[in-house]
Amino acid sequence: MGSTLETVVFYFLAAFIIAMSIMTVTTQRIVRSATYLLFVLFGTAGIYFLLGYTFLGSVQIMVYAGGIVVLYVFSILLTSGEGDRAEKLKRSRFLAGLFTMVAGLAIILFITLKHNFLQTTNLVPLEINIHTIGNALLSSDKYGYILPFEAISILLLACIIGGIMIARKR
């Protein structure tokens, strides 16, 4: 029963993510697009929770759904006028996007069908304490994450400053 319920929840979350992703890229209103992106990120966090990755699911909600989407909405509202709509898509761009999508799908199917996925058995969950996670996140050695964290923080700061400069020109 538990396996069936997990499968149903997984397929529901997958369908939800696919539907919200399509709505994200097809809507005419940019704020609605950011809202649909928020739902995609919540669905992804739901899959993390379903897999038992509670820490990763929590980080997904706090960092991406909580921080990045708020930054997107802030930037959108700071730089766009009231009622801004996306421009109508030209036929050539639509066909180029459709071709890219089909090519990407073909590559994904090729890789999925050619790869021999091996079934692993007797995987014992490894408990890692918060001290180890903190050291890994803030270390600057080979497997540390301080350099990517600093690079992303500088990128986000540049985006905020760019948005403010664009808004000030009006």
PDB file of C-alpha atoms in Angstrom:
ATOM      1  CA  MET A   1       0.000   0.000   0.000  1.00  0.00           C
ATOM      2  CA  GLY A   2       2.783   2.437   0.898  1.00  0.00           C
ATOM      3  CA  SER A   3       4.601   1.909  -2.374  1.00  0.00           C
ATOM      4  CA  THR A   4       1.421   2.497  -4.357  1.00  0.00           C
ATOM      5  CA  LEU A   5       0.626   5.687  -2.459  1.00  0.00           C
ATOM      6  CA  GLU A   6       4.170   6.961  -2.980  1.00  0.00           C
ATOM      7  CA  THR A   7       3.861   6.221  -6.695  1.00  0.00           C
ATOM      8  CA  VAL A   8       0.555   8.076  -6.924  1.00  0.00           C
ATOM      9  CA  VAL A   9       1.971  11.075  -5.055  1.00  0.00           C
ATOM     10  CA  PHE A  10       5.068  11.061  -7.260  1.00  0.00           C
ATOM     11  CA  TYR A  11       3.021  11.033 -10.468  1.00  0.00           C
ATOM     12  CA  PHE A  12       0.751  13.763  -9.112  1.00  0.00           C
ATOM     13  CA  LEU A  13       3.762  15.940  -8.245  1.00  0.00           C
ATOM     14  CA  ALA A  14       5.359  15.222 -11.637  1.00  0.00           C
ATOM     15  CA  ALA A  15       2.161  16.183 -13.483  1.00  0.00           C
ATOM     16  CA  PHE A  16       1.834  19.299 -11.292  1.00  0.00           C
ATOM     17  CA  ILE A  17       5.428  20.346 -12.036  1.00  0.00           C
ATOM     18  CA  ILE A  18       4.995  19.764 -15.771  1.00  0.00           C
ATOM     19  CA  ALA A  19       1.724  21.724 -15.873  1.00  0.00           C
ATOM     20  CA  MET A  20       3.138  24.645 -13.887  1.00  0.00           C
ATOM     21  CA  SER A  21       6.324  24.656 -16.011  1.00  0.00           C
ATOM     22  CA  ILE A  22       4.269  24.908 -19.191  1.00  0.00           C
ATOM     23  CA  MET A  23       2.170  27.689 -17.666  1.00  0.00           C
ATOM     24  CA  THR A  24       5.364  29.475 -16.581  1.00  0.00           C
ATOM     25  CA  VAL A  25       6.655  29.797 -20.116  1.00  0.00           C
ATOM     26  CA  THR A  26       3.344  30.289 -21.923  1.00  0.00           C
ATOM     27  CA  THR A  27       1.612  32.964 -19.850  1.00  0.00           C
ATOM     28  CA  GLN A  28       1.511  36.531 -21.129  1.00  0.00           C
ATOM     29  CA  ARG A  29       1.826  38.173 -17.714  1.00  0.00           C
ATOM     30  CA  ILE A  30       5.275  38.145 -16.178  1.00  0.00           C
ATOM     31  CA  VAL A  31       4.160  38.253 -12.522  1.00  0.00           C
ATOM     32  CA  ARG A  32       1.953  35.220 -13.119  1.00  0.00           C
ATOM     33  CA  SER A  33       4.951  33.511 -14.676  1.00  0.00           C
ATOM     34  CA  ALA A  34       6.947  34.112 -11.487  1.00  0.00           C
ATOM     35  CA  THR A  35       4.022  32.743  -9.450  1.00  0.00           C
ATOM     36  CA  TYR A  36       3.885  29.588 -11.561  1.00  0.00           C
ATOM     37  CA  LEU A  37       7.653  29.246 -11.091  1.00  0.00           C
ATOM     38  CA  LEU A  38       7.036  29.366  -7.342  1.00  0.00           C
ATOM     39  CA  PHE A  39       4.618  26.450  -7.695  1.00  0.00           C
ATOM     40  CA  VAL A  40       7.210  24.506  -9.717  1.00  0.00           C
ATOM     41  CA  LEU A  41       9.749  24.997  -6.951  1.00  0.00           C
ATOM     42  CA  PHE A  42       7.232  23.874  -4.307  1.00  0.00           C
ATOM     43  CA  GLY A  43       6.508  20.759  -6.372  1.00  0.00           C
ATOM     44  CA  THR A  44      10.223  20.027  -6.609  1.00  0.00           C
ATOM     45  CA  ALA A  45      10.494  20.370  -2.847  1.00  0.00           C
ATOM     46  CA  GLY A  46       7.581  17.941  -2.548  1.00  0.00           C
ATOM     47  CA  ILE A  47       9.532  15.364  -4.562  1.00  0.00           C
ATOM     48  CA  TYR A  48      12.554  15.894  -2.310  1.00  0.00           C
ATOM     49  CA  PHE A  49      10.370  15.297   0.742  1.00  0.00           C
ATOM     50  CA  LEU A  50       8.872  12.211  -0.898  1.00  0.00           C
ATOM     51  CA  LEU A  51      12.367  10.801  -1.453  1.00  0.00           C
ATOM     52  CA  GLY A  52      13.239  11.406   2.187  1.00  0.00           C
ATOM     53  CA  TYR A  53      15.620  14.323   1.580  1.00  0.00           C
ATOM     54  CA  THR A  54      14.119  16.602   4.200  1.00  0.00           C
ATOM     55  CA  PHE A  55      17.146  18.893   4.400  1.00  0.00           C
ATOM     56  CA  LEU A  56      17.247  19.386   0.632  1.00  0.00           C
ATOM     57  CA  GLY A  57      13.478  19.952   0.515  1.00  0.00           C
ATOM     58  CA  SER A  58      13.729  22.551   3.266  1.00  0.00           C
ATOM     59  CA  VAL A  59      16.574  24.313   1.482  1.00  0.00           C
ATOM     60  CA  GLN A  60      14.539  24.237  -1.746  1.00  0.00           C
ATOM     61  CA  ILE A  61      11.651  25.991  -0.028  1.00  0.00           C
ATOM     62  CA  MET A  62      13.717  28.490   1.953  1.00  0.00           C
ATOM     63  CA  VAL A  63      16.312  29.460  -0.646  1.00  0.00           C
ATOM     64  CA  TYR A  64      14.594  29.046  -3.996  1.00  0.00           C
ATOM     65  CA  ALA A  65      10.884  29.385  -3.266  1.00  0.00           C
ATOM     66  CA  GLY A  66      11.446  31.889  -0.490  1.00  0.00           C
ATOM     67  CA  GLY A  67      14.427  33.915  -1.630  1.00  0.00           C
ATOM     68  CA  ILE A  68      14.953  33.664  -5.348  1.00  0.00           C
ATOM     69  CA  VAL A  69      11.296  34.025  -6.353  1.00  0.00           C
ATOM     70  CA  VAL A  70      10.931  37.033  -4.045  1.00  0.00           C
ATOM     71  CA  LEU A  71      13.986  38.518  -5.750  1.00  0.00           C
ATOM     72  CA  TYR A  72      12.439  37.822  -9.168  1.00  0.00           C
ATOM     73  CA  VAL A  73       9.141  39.430  -8.197  1.00  0.00           C
ATOM     74  CA  PHE A  74      10.967  42.395  -6.673  1.00  0.00           C
ATOM     75  CA  SER A  75      13.001  42.854  -9.861  1.00  0.00           C
ATOM     76  CA  ILE A  76       9.926  42.478 -12.070  1.00  0.00           C
ATOM     77  CA  LEU A  77       7.918  45.016 -10.117  1.00  0.00           C
ATOM     78  CA  LEU A  78      10.862  47.386  -9.924  1.00  0.00           C
ATOM     79  CA  THR A  79      11.625  47.363 -13.638  1.00  0.00           C
ATOM     80  CA  SER A  80       8.277  46.834 -15.379  1.00  0.00           C
ATOM     81  CA  GLY A  81       5.321  49.090 -15.818  1.00  0.00           C
ATOM     82  CA  GLU A  82       1.824  48.377 -14.613  1.00  0.00           C
ATOM     83  CA  GLY A  83       0.121  45.661 -16.622  1.00  0.00           C
ATOM     84  CA  ASP A  84       3.185  44.719 -18.661  1.00  0.00           C
ATOM     85  CA  ARG A  85       2.527  41.839 -20.981  1.00  0.00           C
ATOM     86  CA  ALA A  86       4.963  39.740 -22.916  1.00  0.00           C
ATOM     87  CA  GLU A  87       5.149  40.573 -26.590  1.00  0.00           C
ATOM     88  CA  LYS A  88       3.577  38.264 -29.126  1.00  0.00           C
ATOM     89  CA  LEU A  89       5.950  35.488 -30.164  1.00  0.00           C
ATOM     90  CA  LYS A  90       7.032  35.530 -33.802  1.00  0.00           C
ATOM     91  CA  ARG A  91       6.519  32.374 -35.829  1.00  0.00           C
ATOM     92  CA  SER A  92      10.256  31.906 -36.445  1.00  0.00           C
ATOM     93  CA  ARG A  93      11.054  32.117 -32.741  1.00  0.00           C
ATOM     94  CA  PHE A  94       8.241  29.719 -31.942  1.00  0.00           C
ATOM     95  CA  LEU A  95       9.560  27.211 -34.471  1.00  0.00           C
ATOM     96  CA  ALA A  96      13.111  27.621 -33.160  1.00  0.00           C
ATOM     97  CA  GLY A  97      11.892  26.999 -29.607  1.00  0.00           C
ATOM     98  CA  LEU A  98       9.852  24.009 -30.727  1.00  0.00           C
ATOM     99  CA  PHE A  99      12.861  22.562 -32.582  1.00  0.00           C
ATOM    100  CA  THR A 100      15.069  23.070 -29.520  1.00  0.00           C
ATOM    101  CA  MET A 101      12.499  21.377 -27.321  1.00  0.00           C
ATOM    102  CA  VAL A 102      12.200  18.371 -29.651  1.00  0.00           C
ATOM    103  CA  ALA A 103      15.997  18.112 -29.924  1.00  0.00           C
ATOM    104  CA  GLY A 104      16.337  18.234 -26.130  1.00  0.00           C
ATOM    105  CA  LEU A 105      13.649  15.588 -25.749  1.00  0.00           C
ATOM    106  CA  ALA A 106      15.430  13.387 -28.287  1.00  0.00           C
ATOM    107  CA  ILE A 107      18.721  13.732 -26.399  1.00  0.00           C
ATOM    108  CA  ILE A 108      17.046  12.917 -23.082  1.00  0.00           C
ATOM    109  CA  LEU A 109      15.300   9.868 -24.556  1.00  0.00           C
ATOM    110  CA  PHE A 110      18.515   8.680 -26.204  1.00  0.00           C
ATOM    111  CA  ILE A 111      20.469   8.935 -22.956  1.00  0.00           C
ATOM    112  CA  THR A 112      17.690   7.341 -20.919  1.00  0.00           C
ATOM    113  CA  LEU A 113      17.230   4.415 -23.292  1.00  0.00           C
ATOM    114  CA  LYS A 114      20.957   3.775 -23.845  1.00  0.00           C
ATOM    115  CA  HIS A 115      21.967   3.910 -20.168  1.00  0.00           C
ATOM    116  CA  ASN A 116      21.848   0.695 -18.193  1.00  0.00           C
ATOM    117  CA  PHE A 117      20.473   1.709 -14.849  1.00  0.00           C
ATOM    118  CA  LEU A 118      21.711  -0.707 -12.204  1.00  0.00           C
ATOM    119  CA  GLN A 119      19.534  -1.630  -9.280  1.00  0.00           C
ATOM    120  CA  THR A 120      21.320  -1.003  -6.007  1.00  0.00           C
ATOM    121  CA  THR A 121      20.539  -3.135  -3.009  1.00  0.00           C
ATOM    122  CA  ASN A 122      21.048  -2.829   0.710  1.00  0.00           C
ATOM    123  CA  LEU A 123      21.656   0.903   0.787  1.00  0.00           C
ATOM    124  CA  VAL A 124      22.011   1.954   4.394  1.00  0.00           C
ATOM    125  CA  PRO A 125      21.029   5.579   5.009  1.00  0.00           C
ATOM    126  CA  LEU A 126      23.970   7.662   6.117  1.00  0.00           C
ATOM    127  CA  GLU A 127      23.233  10.133   8.869  1.00  0.00           C
ATOM    128  CA  ILE A 128      25.290  13.303   8.674  1.00  0.00           C
ATOM    129  CA  ASN A 129      25.177  15.785  11.508  1.00  0.00           C
ATOM    130  CA  ILE A 130      24.657  19.489  11.003  1.00  0.00           C
ATOM    131  CA  HIS A 131      28.264  20.263  11.974  1.00  0.00           C
ATOM    132  CA  THR A 132      29.556  18.269   8.974  1.00  0.00           C
ATOM    133  CA  ILE A 133      27.080  19.970   6.639  1.00  0.00           C
ATOM    134  CA  GLY A 134      28.079  23.406   7.925  1.00  0.00           C
ATOM    135  CA  ASN A 135      31.777  22.670   7.463  1.00  0.00           C
ATOM    136  CA  ALA A 136      31.151  21.431   3.920  1.00  0.00           C
ATOM    137  CA  LEU A 137      29.107  24.513   3.021  1.00  0.00           C
ATOM    138  CA  LEU A 138      31.575  27.018   4.422  1.00  0.00           C
ATOM    139  CA  SER A 139      34.891  25.362   3.637  1.00  0.00           C
ATOM    140  CA  SER A 140      37.170  26.536   0.863  1.00  0.00           C
ATOM    141  CA  ASP A 141      38.869  23.215   0.149  1.00  0.00           C
ATOM    142  CA  LYS A 142      38.273  20.941  -2.849  1.00  0.00           C
ATOM    143  CA  TYR A 143      34.680  19.965  -2.046  1.00  0.00           C
ATOM    144  CA  GLY A 144      33.649  23.164  -0.260  1.00  0.00           C
ATOM    145  CA  TYR A 145      30.855  25.434  -1.384  1.00  0.00           C
ATOM    146  CA  ILE A 146      32.069  28.840  -0.231  1.00  0.00           C
ATOM    147  CA  LEU A 147      33.319  29.919  -3.688  1.00  0.00           C
ATOM    148  CA  PRO A 148      30.045  29.112  -5.559  1.00  0.00           C
ATOM    149  CA  PHE A 149      28.089  30.716  -2.715  1.00  0.00           C
ATOM    150  CA  GLU A 150      30.116  33.915  -2.955  1.00  0.00           C
ATOM    151  CA  ALA A 151      29.880  33.944  -6.764  1.00  0.00           C
ATOM    152  CA  ILE A 152      26.093  33.612  -6.650  1.00  0.00           C
ATOM    153  CA  SER A 153      25.808  36.299  -3.989  1.00  0.00           C
ATOM    154  CA  ILE A 154      27.845  38.703  -6.151  1.00  0.00           C
ATOM    155  CA  LEU A 155      25.689  37.812  -9.177  1.00  0.00           C
ATOM    156  CA  LEU A 156      22.480  38.495  -7.228  1.00  0.00           C
ATOM    157  CA  LEU A 157      23.898  41.779  -5.929  1.00  0.00           C
ATOM    158  CA  ALA A 158      24.749  42.804  -9.507  1.00  0.00           C
ATOM    159  CA  CYS A 159      21.194  41.930 -10.585  1.00  0.00           C
ATOM    160  CA  ILE A 160      19.709  44.057  -7.821  1.00  0.00           C
ATOM    161  CA  ILE A 161      21.974  46.992  -8.637  1.00  0.00           C
ATOM    162  CA  GLY A 162      21.163  46.600 -12.347  1.00  0.00           C
ATOM    163  CA  GLY A 163      17.432  46.588 -11.604  1.00  0.00           C
ATOM    164  CA  ILE A 164      17.739  49.717  -9.507  1.00  0.00           C
ATOM    165  CA  MET A 165      19.767  51.476 -12.220  1.00  0.00           C
ATOM    166  CA  ILE A 166      17.172  50.572 -14.860  1.00  0.00           C
ATOM    167  CA  ALA A 167      14.366  51.809 -12.615  1.00  0.00           C
ATOM    168  CA  ARG A 168      16.178  55.085 -11.876  1.00  0.00           C
ATOM    169  CA  LYS A 169      16.542  55.920 -15.577  1.00  0.00           C
ATOM    170  CA  ARG A 170      12.772  56.415 -15.794  1.00  0.00           C
TER     171      ARG A 170
END
